[in-house]
């Protein structure tokens, strides 16, 4: 009789299974289907994360969401765009994330604005949704201001120093050239001083920032003009006056040094220096009979 009687532990397990079976029987009719779908979804999500396909799954879910919204009339039927001059419509829409699949209902205007501002040409942007199917995008573009050369490479910059293009296209080849590290952010106030002397600026080939402290000018005839660190406006006034009165740019010189406030120093070319030395020797040579 003791062998046929189940032990107490076995009877406890039986009672636990009975309780679980009773609870399952009381669940709603579709609970099994829902649980199965939850398990499948969880497994798919786990596999996507482990397999590195999270972005693909998220993109798929976004497409499904947008497809559902588009099917009930929330598609982007029209986009009103304003403010573009250098960028074309396709570039702007692609940057903002406006595609043929996107729905206006789920379109994130804050994200679109942030994406637009990653384009160096776009200084500011606003994006508005006009339900059910219209999107309004307005941008303010930066203007090409100068060419900037650094480490042998020349690009197009805006007035605030933003690099708009890492190369020089034909429409921008006539912009003023600034050279050196830091020149891109300091060019605007300096070139504004130079603009006060149009004739002088027309003769400048490049403005070079030296040691992030002061500027030199390379003139088109090869003369190097060395400007002071302070009182640059006065030095430019002086240079313009010298050019107007003495035509220094037509002289056989290589350097005009304006760094000292009380004097102007010039350096002759090798040929001019040799001619000057010979002229001095001739003047110093004693005349015949006066040994």
mmCIF file of C-alpha atoms in Angstrom:
data_model
loop_
_atom_site.group_PDB
_atom_site.id
_atom_site.type_symbol
_atom_site.label_atom_id
_atom_site.label_comp_id
_atom_site.label_asym_id
_atom_site.label_seq_id
_atom_site.Cartn_x
_atom_site.Cartn_y
_atom_site.Cartn_z
ATOM 1 C CA UNK A 1 0.000 0.000 0.000
ATOM 2 C CA UNK A 2 2.854 2.394 0.708
ATOM 3 C CA UNK A 3 4.317 1.778 -2.762
ATOM 4 C CA UNK A 4 1.035 2.574 -4.547
ATOM 5 C CA UNK A 5 0.422 5.804 -2.648
ATOM 6 C CA UNK A 6 1.974 8.877 -4.430
ATOM 7 C CA UNK A 7 4.389 10.910 -2.339
ATOM 8 C CA UNK A 8 3.335 14.354 -0.982
ATOM 9 C CA UNK A 9 5.611 16.227 -3.372
ATOM 10 C CA UNK A 10 3.966 14.574 -6.363
ATOM 11 C CA UNK A 11 0.507 15.509 -5.091
ATOM 12 C CA UNK A 12 1.661 19.177 -4.787
ATOM 13 C CA UNK A 13 2.825 19.255 -8.391
ATOM 14 C CA UNK A 14 -0.459 17.802 -9.569
ATOM 15 C CA UNK A 15 -2.403 20.457 -7.722
ATOM 16 C CA UNK A 16 -0.202 23.211 -9.293
ATOM 17 C CA UNK A 17 -0.866 21.869 -12.799
ATOM 18 C CA UNK A 18 -4.569 21.737 -12.044
ATOM 19 C CA UNK A 19 -4.597 25.368 -10.969
ATOM 20 C CA UNK A 20 -2.687 26.456 -14.082
ATOM 21 C CA UNK A 21 -5.040 24.514 -16.358
ATOM 22 C CA UNK A 22 -8.014 26.156 -14.666
ATOM 23 C CA UNK A 23 -6.526 29.643 -15.163
ATOM 24 C CA UNK A 24 -5.772 28.986 -18.830
ATOM 25 C CA UNK A 25 -9.317 27.774 -19.353
ATOM 26 C CA UNK A 26 -10.650 31.082 -17.995
ATOM 27 C CA UNK A 27 -8.542 33.232 -20.427
ATOM 28 C CA UNK A 28 -10.333 35.108 -23.287
ATOM 29 C CA UNK A 29 -10.854 33.174 -26.506
ATOM 30 C CA UNK A 30 -8.187 35.093 -28.504
ATOM 31 C CA UNK A 31 -5.582 35.193 -25.744
ATOM 32 C CA UNK A 32 -3.601 32.369 -27.346
ATOM 33 C CA UNK A 33 -3.434 34.171 -30.682
ATOM 34 C CA UNK A 34 -2.350 37.421 -29.031
ATOM 35 C CA UNK A 35 0.299 35.634 -26.973
ATOM 36 C CA UNK A 36 1.605 33.878 -30.063
ATOM 37 C CA UNK A 37 1.847 37.165 -31.967
ATOM 38 C CA UNK A 38 3.622 38.777 -29.000
ATOM 39 C CA UNK A 39 6.143 35.934 -28.867
ATOM 40 C CA UNK A 40 6.756 36.184 -32.642
ATOM 41 C CA UNK A 41 7.148 39.982 -32.461
ATOM 42 C CA UNK A 42 9.517 39.717 -29.501
ATOM 43 C CA UNK A 43 11.549 37.063 -31.309
ATOM 44 C CA UNK A 44 11.717 39.189 -34.470
ATOM 45 C CA UNK A 45 12.800 42.231 -32.473
ATOM 46 C CA UNK A 46 15.444 40.245 -30.624
ATOM 47 C CA UNK A 47 16.752 38.819 -33.904
ATOM 48 C CA UNK A 48 16.854 42.271 -35.512
ATOM 49 C CA UNK A 49 18.887 43.709 -32.628
ATOM 50 C CA UNK A 50 21.275 40.757 -32.480
ATOM 51 C CA UNK A 51 21.655 40.716 -36.284
ATOM 52 C CA UNK A 52 22.296 44.445 -36.607
ATOM 53 C CA UNK A 53 19.124 45.061 -38.636
ATOM 54 C CA UNK A 54 17.431 47.498 -36.272
ATOM 55 C CA UNK A 55 17.454 50.395 -38.740
ATOM 56 C CA UNK A 56 15.999 48.213 -41.482
ATOM 57 C CA UNK A 57 13.147 47.107 -39.224
ATOM 58 C CA UNK A 58 12.482 50.684 -38.057
ATOM 59 C CA UNK A 59 12.441 51.915 -41.643
ATOM 60 C CA UNK A 60 10.031 49.130 -42.594
ATOM 61 C CA UNK A 61 7.700 50.033 -39.735
ATOM 62 C CA UNK A 62 7.827 53.693 -40.778
ATOM 63 C CA UNK A 63 6.888 52.762 -44.318
ATOM 64 C CA UNK A 64 3.964 50.693 -43.052
ATOM 65 C CA UNK A 65 2.826 53.557 -40.825
ATOM 66 C CA UNK A 66 3.098 56.115 -43.653
ATOM 67 C CA UNK A 67 1.330 53.788 -46.080
ATOM 68 C CA UNK A 68 -1.602 53.519 -43.685
ATOM 69 C CA UNK A 69 -1.747 57.325 -43.252
ATOM 70 C CA UNK A 70 -1.494 57.939 -46.996
ATOM 71 C CA UNK A 71 -4.325 55.510 -47.648
ATOM 72 C CA UNK A 72 -6.719 57.706 -45.637
ATOM 73 C CA UNK A 73 -5.701 60.987 -47.296
ATOM 74 C CA UNK A 74 -2.673 62.231 -45.326
ATOM 75 C CA UNK A 75 -0.163 61.962 -48.174
ATOM 76 C CA UNK A 76 2.064 64.952 -49.064
ATOM 77 C CA UNK A 77 0.327 66.197 -52.187
ATOM 78 C CA UNK A 78 2.064 69.610 -52.476
ATOM 79 C CA UNK A 79 5.224 71.264 -51.139
ATOM 80 C CA UNK A 80 5.530 75.066 -51.130
ATOM 81 C CA UNK A 81 9.231 75.993 -51.190
ATOM 82 C CA UNK A 82 10.758 79.468 -50.879
ATOM 83 C CA UNK A 83 14.125 81.127 -50.302
ATOM 84 C CA UNK A 84 16.313 78.938 -52.512
ATOM 85 C CA UNK A 85 18.828 80.540 -54.868
ATOM 86 C CA UNK A 86 21.882 78.308 -55.022
ATOM 87 C CA UNK A 87 20.220 75.000 -54.127
ATOM 88 C CA UNK A 88 17.681 73.274 -56.348
ATOM 89 C CA UNK A 89 14.310 71.927 -55.284
ATOM 90 C CA UNK A 90 15.346 68.268 -55.422
ATOM 91 C CA UNK A 91 18.339 68.849 -53.096
ATOM 92 C CA UNK A 92 16.193 70.613 -50.515
ATOM 93 C CA UNK A 93 13.399 68.021 -50.508
ATOM 94 C CA UNK A 94 15.864 65.140 -50.278
ATOM 95 C CA UNK A 95 17.689 66.791 -47.362
ATOM 96 C CA UNK A 96 14.409 67.451 -45.534
ATOM 97 C CA UNK A 97 13.388 63.809 -45.934
ATOM 98 C CA UNK A 98 10.401 64.435 -48.219
ATOM 99 C CA UNK A 99 9.898 61.279 -50.280
ATOM 100 C CA UNK A 100 7.077 59.763 -52.259
ATOM 101 C CA UNK A 101 6.308 57.409 -49.344
ATOM 102 C CA UNK A 102 6.267 60.041 -46.569
ATOM 103 C CA UNK A 103 2.923 60.982 -45.011
ATOM 104 C CA UNK A 104 2.140 64.438 -43.707
ATOM 105 C CA UNK A 105 0.496 63.025 -40.571
ATOM 106 C CA UNK A 106 3.728 61.493 -39.256
ATOM 107 C CA UNK A 107 6.199 63.943 -40.849
ATOM 108 C CA UNK A 108 8.569 65.306 -38.164
ATOM 109 C CA UNK A 109 9.030 69.035 -38.876
ATOM 110 C CA UNK A 110 11.671 69.487 -36.142
ATOM 111 C CA UNK A 111 13.773 66.681 -37.597
ATOM 112 C CA UNK A 112 13.326 68.085 -41.120
ATOM 113 C CA UNK A 113 14.500 71.523 -39.987
ATOM 114 C CA UNK A 114 17.563 70.036 -38.262
ATOM 115 C CA UNK A 115 18.400 68.033 -41.382
ATOM 116 C CA UNK A 116 18.074 71.110 -43.592
ATOM 117 C CA UNK A 117 20.496 73.060 -41.398
ATOM 118 C CA UNK A 118 23.162 70.403 -41.883
ATOM 119 C CA UNK A 119 23.549 71.732 -45.433
ATOM 120 C CA UNK A 120 26.201 74.488 -45.267
ATOM 121 C CA UNK A 121 24.287 76.639 -47.758
ATOM 122 C CA UNK A 122 21.244 76.833 -45.436
ATOM 123 C CA UNK A 123 21.577 79.321 -42.588
ATOM 124 C CA UNK A 124 17.992 79.006 -41.324
ATOM 125 C CA UNK A 125 14.914 76.963 -42.155
ATOM 126 C CA UNK A 126 11.259 76.698 -41.157
ATOM 127 C CA UNK A 127 8.978 73.733 -41.890
ATOM 128 C CA UNK A 128 5.185 73.784 -41.445
ATOM 129 C CA UNK A 129 2.457 71.189 -41.961
ATOM 130 C CA UNK A 130 -0.884 72.271 -43.355
ATOM 131 C CA UNK A 131 -3.171 69.286 -42.922
ATOM 132 C CA UNK A 132 -4.301 67.220 -44.627
ATOM 133 C CA UNK A 133 -1.764 67.192 -47.473
ATOM 134 C CA UNK A 134 0.381 70.371 -47.792
ATOM 135 C CA UNK A 135 3.925 71.058 -46.576
ATOM 136 C CA UNK A 136 5.556 74.519 -46.448
ATOM 137 C CA UNK A 137 9.381 74.873 -46.374
ATOM 138 C CA UNK A 138 11.145 78.228 -46.194
ATOM 139 C CA UNK A 139 14.937 78.579 -46.115
ATOM 140 C CA UNK A 140 17.475 81.397 -45.841
ATOM 141 C CA UNK A 141 20.678 80.680 -47.752
ATOM 142 C CA UNK A 142 24.189 81.859 -47.030
ATOM 143 C CA UNK A 143 25.836 83.919 -49.754
ATOM 144 C CA UNK A 144 29.270 83.156 -51.257
ATOM 145 C CA UNK A 145 31.633 85.773 -49.855
ATOM 146 C CA UNK A 146 35.236 84.833 -50.606
ATOM 147 C CA UNK A 147 37.634 82.072 -51.578
ATOM 148 C CA UNK A 148 39.692 80.530 -48.783
ATOM 149 C CA UNK A 149 43.000 78.767 -49.300
ATOM 150 C CA UNK A 150 44.406 76.474 -46.638
ATOM 151 C CA UNK A 151 47.022 73.754 -47.040
ATOM 152 C CA UNK A 152 46.988 74.256 -50.785
ATOM 153 C CA UNK A 153 43.219 73.740 -51.146
ATOM 154 C CA UNK A 154 40.801 76.470 -52.162
ATOM 155 C CA UNK A 155 37.074 76.505 -51.360
ATOM 156 C CA UNK A 156 34.156 78.924 -51.270
ATOM 157 C CA UNK A 157 33.179 80.425 -47.899
ATOM 158 C CA UNK A 158 30.322 82.539 -46.573
ATOM 159 C CA UNK A 159 30.771 85.737 -44.601
ATOM 160 C CA UNK A 160 30.671 83.848 -41.298
ATOM 161 C CA UNK A 161 33.459 81.496 -42.439
ATOM 162 C CA UNK A 162 31.241 78.503 -43.268
ATOM 163 C CA UNK A 163 32.740 76.453 -46.103
ATOM 164 C CA UNK A 164 30.036 76.285 -48.761
ATOM 165 C CA UNK A 165 31.962 74.320 -51.370
ATOM 166 C CA UNK A 166 35.352 72.532 -51.038
ATOM 167 C CA UNK A 167 36.224 73.566 -54.594
ATOM 168 C CA UNK A 168 35.866 76.654 -56.803
ATOM 169 C CA UNK A 169 33.173 76.546 -59.485
ATOM 170 C CA UNK A 170 33.261 79.024 -62.362
ATOM 171 C CA UNK A 171 30.596 81.415 -60.960
ATOM 172 C CA UNK A 172 32.709 82.045 -57.836
ATOM 173 C CA UNK A 173 36.183 82.368 -59.358
ATOM 174 C CA UNK A 174 36.070 86.166 -59.139
ATOM 175 C CA UNK A 175 35.599 86.311 -55.376
ATOM 176 C CA UNK A 176 38.434 87.773 -53.235
ATOM 177 C CA UNK A 177 41.027 85.251 -52.037
ATOM 178 C CA UNK A 178 42.059 84.946 -48.383
ATOM 179 C CA UNK A 179 44.843 82.629 -47.259
ATOM 180 C CA UNK A 180 45.821 80.990 -43.978
ATOM 181 C CA UNK A 181 44.399 79.254 -40.926
ATOM 182 C CA UNK A 182 41.760 81.444 -39.284
ATOM 183 C CA UNK A 183 41.432 83.685 -42.331
ATOM 184 C CA UNK A 184 37.957 82.319 -43.088
ATOM 185 C CA UNK A 185 36.444 83.786 -39.893
ATOM 186 C CA UNK A 186 38.412 87.053 -39.923
ATOM 187 C CA UNK A 187 38.073 87.887 -43.602
ATOM 188 C CA UNK A 188 34.811 89.840 -43.461
ATOM 189 C CA UNK A 189 35.910 92.783 -41.242
ATOM 190 C CA UNK A 190 39.288 93.018 -42.993
ATOM 191 C CA UNK A 191 37.843 93.040 -46.496
ATOM 192 C CA UNK A 192 35.363 95.681 -45.330
ATOM 193 C CA UNK A 193 38.345 97.934 -44.557
ATOM 194 C CA UNK A 194 39.857 97.137 -47.919
ATOM 195 C CA UNK A 195 36.575 98.005 -49.647
ATOM 196 C CA UNK A 196 37.119 101.629 -48.645
ATOM 197 C CA UNK A 197 39.848 101.759 -51.311
ATOM 198 C CA UNK A 198 38.371 100.233 -54.488
ATOM 199 C CA UNK A 199 41.442 100.929 -56.633
ATOM 200 C CA UNK A 200 43.715 99.286 -54.081
ATOM 201 C CA UNK A 201 41.452 96.268 -53.668
ATOM 202 C CA UNK A 202 41.312 95.775 -57.428
ATOM 203 C CA UNK A 203 45.099 95.405 -57.389
ATOM 204 C CA UNK A 204 45.110 92.800 -54.590
ATOM 205 C CA UNK A 205 45.607 89.184 -55.620
ATOM 206 C CA UNK A 206 45.283 87.708 -52.116
ATOM 207 C CA UNK A 207 45.006 88.703 -48.458
ATOM 208 C CA UNK A 208 47.176 86.513 -46.221
ATOM 209 C CA UNK A 209 46.657 86.115 -42.467
ATOM 210 C CA UNK A 210 50.046 85.800 -40.775
ATOM 211 C CA UNK A 211 50.303 83.870 -37.479
ATOM 212 C CA UNK A 212 46.606 84.590 -36.812
ATOM 213 C CA UNK A 213 47.598 88.165 -35.896
ATOM 214 C CA UNK A 214 47.971 90.448 -38.885
ATOM 215 C CA UNK A 215 47.482 90.619 -42.656
ATOM 216 C CA UNK A 216 49.748 90.833 -45.667
ATOM 217 C CA UNK A 217 48.609 91.780 -49.161
ATOM 218 C CA UNK A 218 49.887 90.106 -52.302
ATOM 219 C CA UNK A 219 49.488 92.573 -55.129
ATOM 220 C CA UNK A 220 48.962 91.462 -58.716
ATOM 221 C CA UNK A 221 52.373 92.774 -59.738
ATOM 222 C CA UNK A 222 54.115 90.579 -57.142
ATOM 223 C CA UNK A 223 54.683 93.164 -54.402
ATOM 224 C CA UNK A 224 54.230 91.950 -50.811
ATOM 225 C CA UNK A 225 52.599 94.572 -48.558
ATOM 226 C CA UNK A 226 53.136 93.953 -44.843
ATOM 227 C CA UNK A 227 50.434 95.485 -42.661
ATOM 228 C CA UNK A 228 50.593 96.116 -38.875
ATOM 229 C CA UNK A 229 48.632 94.165 -36.301
ATOM 230 C CA UNK A 230 46.817 97.295 -35.077
ATOM 231 C CA UNK A 231 45.535 100.438 -36.821
ATOM 232 C CA UNK A 232 45.113 98.532 -40.062
ATOM 233 C CA UNK A 233 42.704 101.158 -41.406
ATOM 234 C CA UNK A 234 45.353 103.883 -41.079
ATOM 235 C CA UNK A 235 47.956 101.684 -42.775
ATOM 236 C CA UNK A 236 45.590 101.052 -45.688
ATOM 237 C CA UNK A 237 44.899 104.796 -45.959
ATOM 238 C CA UNK A 238 48.651 105.376 -46.104
ATOM 239 C CA UNK A 239 49.145 102.677 -48.724
ATOM 240 C CA UNK A 240 46.357 104.102 -50.883
ATOM 241 C CA UNK A 241 47.926 107.580 -50.646
ATOM 242 C CA UNK A 242 51.371 106.230 -51.609
ATOM 243 C CA UNK A 243 49.882 104.438 -54.580
ATOM 244 C CA UNK A 244 48.008 107.553 -55.654
ATOM 245 C CA UNK A 245 50.931 109.962 -55.247
ATOM 246 C CA UNK A 246 54.060 107.873 -55.815
ATOM 247 C CA UNK A 247 52.711 104.954 -57.880
ATOM 248 C CA UNK A 248 54.599 102.470 -55.718
ATOM 249 C CA UNK A 249 53.063 99.479 -57.445
ATOM 250 C CA UNK A 250 54.802 100.490 -60.676
ATOM 251 C CA UNK A 251 58.228 100.683 -59.053
ATOM 252 C CA UNK A 252 60.842 97.929 -59.171
ATOM 253 C CA UNK A 253 60.276 96.817 -55.559
ATOM 254 C CA UNK A 254 59.262 93.541 -53.892
ATOM 255 C CA UNK A 255 58.168 94.567 -50.375
ATOM 256 C CA UNK A 256 56.328 97.513 -48.846
ATOM 257 C CA UNK A 257 56.510 97.354 -45.050
ATOM 258 C CA UNK A 258 53.945 99.446 -43.138
ATOM 259 C CA UNK A 259 54.350 97.796 -39.747
ATOM 260 C CA UNK A 260 56.142 100.780 -38.207
ATOM 261 C CA UNK A 261 53.925 103.772 -37.533
ATOM 262 C CA UNK A 262 56.583 106.424 -38.246
ATOM 263 C CA UNK A 263 58.069 105.125 -41.496
ATOM 264 C CA UNK A 264 57.525 103.134 -44.671
ATOM 265 C CA UNK A 265 60.196 100.631 -45.652
ATOM 266 C CA UNK A 266 60.556 99.268 -49.164
ATOM 267 C CA UNK A 267 62.711 96.441 -50.466
ATOM 268 C CA UNK A 268 64.074 96.674 -53.992
ATOM 269 C CA UNK A 269 64.171 93.778 -56.391
ATOM 270 C CA UNK A 270 67.570 92.186 -57.027
ATOM 271 C CA UNK A 271 67.938 93.972 -60.352
ATOM 272 C CA UNK A 272 66.916 97.313 -58.883
ATOM 273 C CA UNK A 273 69.241 96.868 -55.894
ATOM 274 C CA UNK A 274 72.185 96.080 -58.203
ATOM 275 C CA UNK A 275 71.462 99.106 -60.362
ATOM 276 C CA UNK A 276 71.255 101.279 -57.263
ATOM 277 C CA UNK A 277 74.594 99.981 -55.957
ATOM 278 C CA UNK A 278 76.267 100.668 -59.286
ATOM 279 C CA UNK A 279 74.848 104.186 -59.362
ATOM 280 C CA UNK A 280 76.177 104.870 -55.868
ATOM 281 C CA UNK A 281 79.637 103.567 -56.825
ATOM 282 C CA UNK A 282 79.717 105.860 -59.832
ATOM 283 C CA UNK A 283 78.885 108.834 -57.670
ATOM 284 C CA UNK A 284 81.576 107.931 -55.166
ATOM 285 C CA UNK A 285 84.303 107.307 -57.809
ATOM 286 C CA UNK A 286 86.885 110.172 -57.668
ATOM 287 C CA UNK A 287 87.351 112.308 -60.761
ATOM 288 C CA UNK A 288 90.666 112.327 -62.689
ATOM 289 C CA UNK A 289 93.470 114.458 -61.207
ATOM 290 C CA UNK A 290 92.010 114.391 -57.738
ATOM 291 C CA UNK A 291 93.843 111.423 -56.297
#
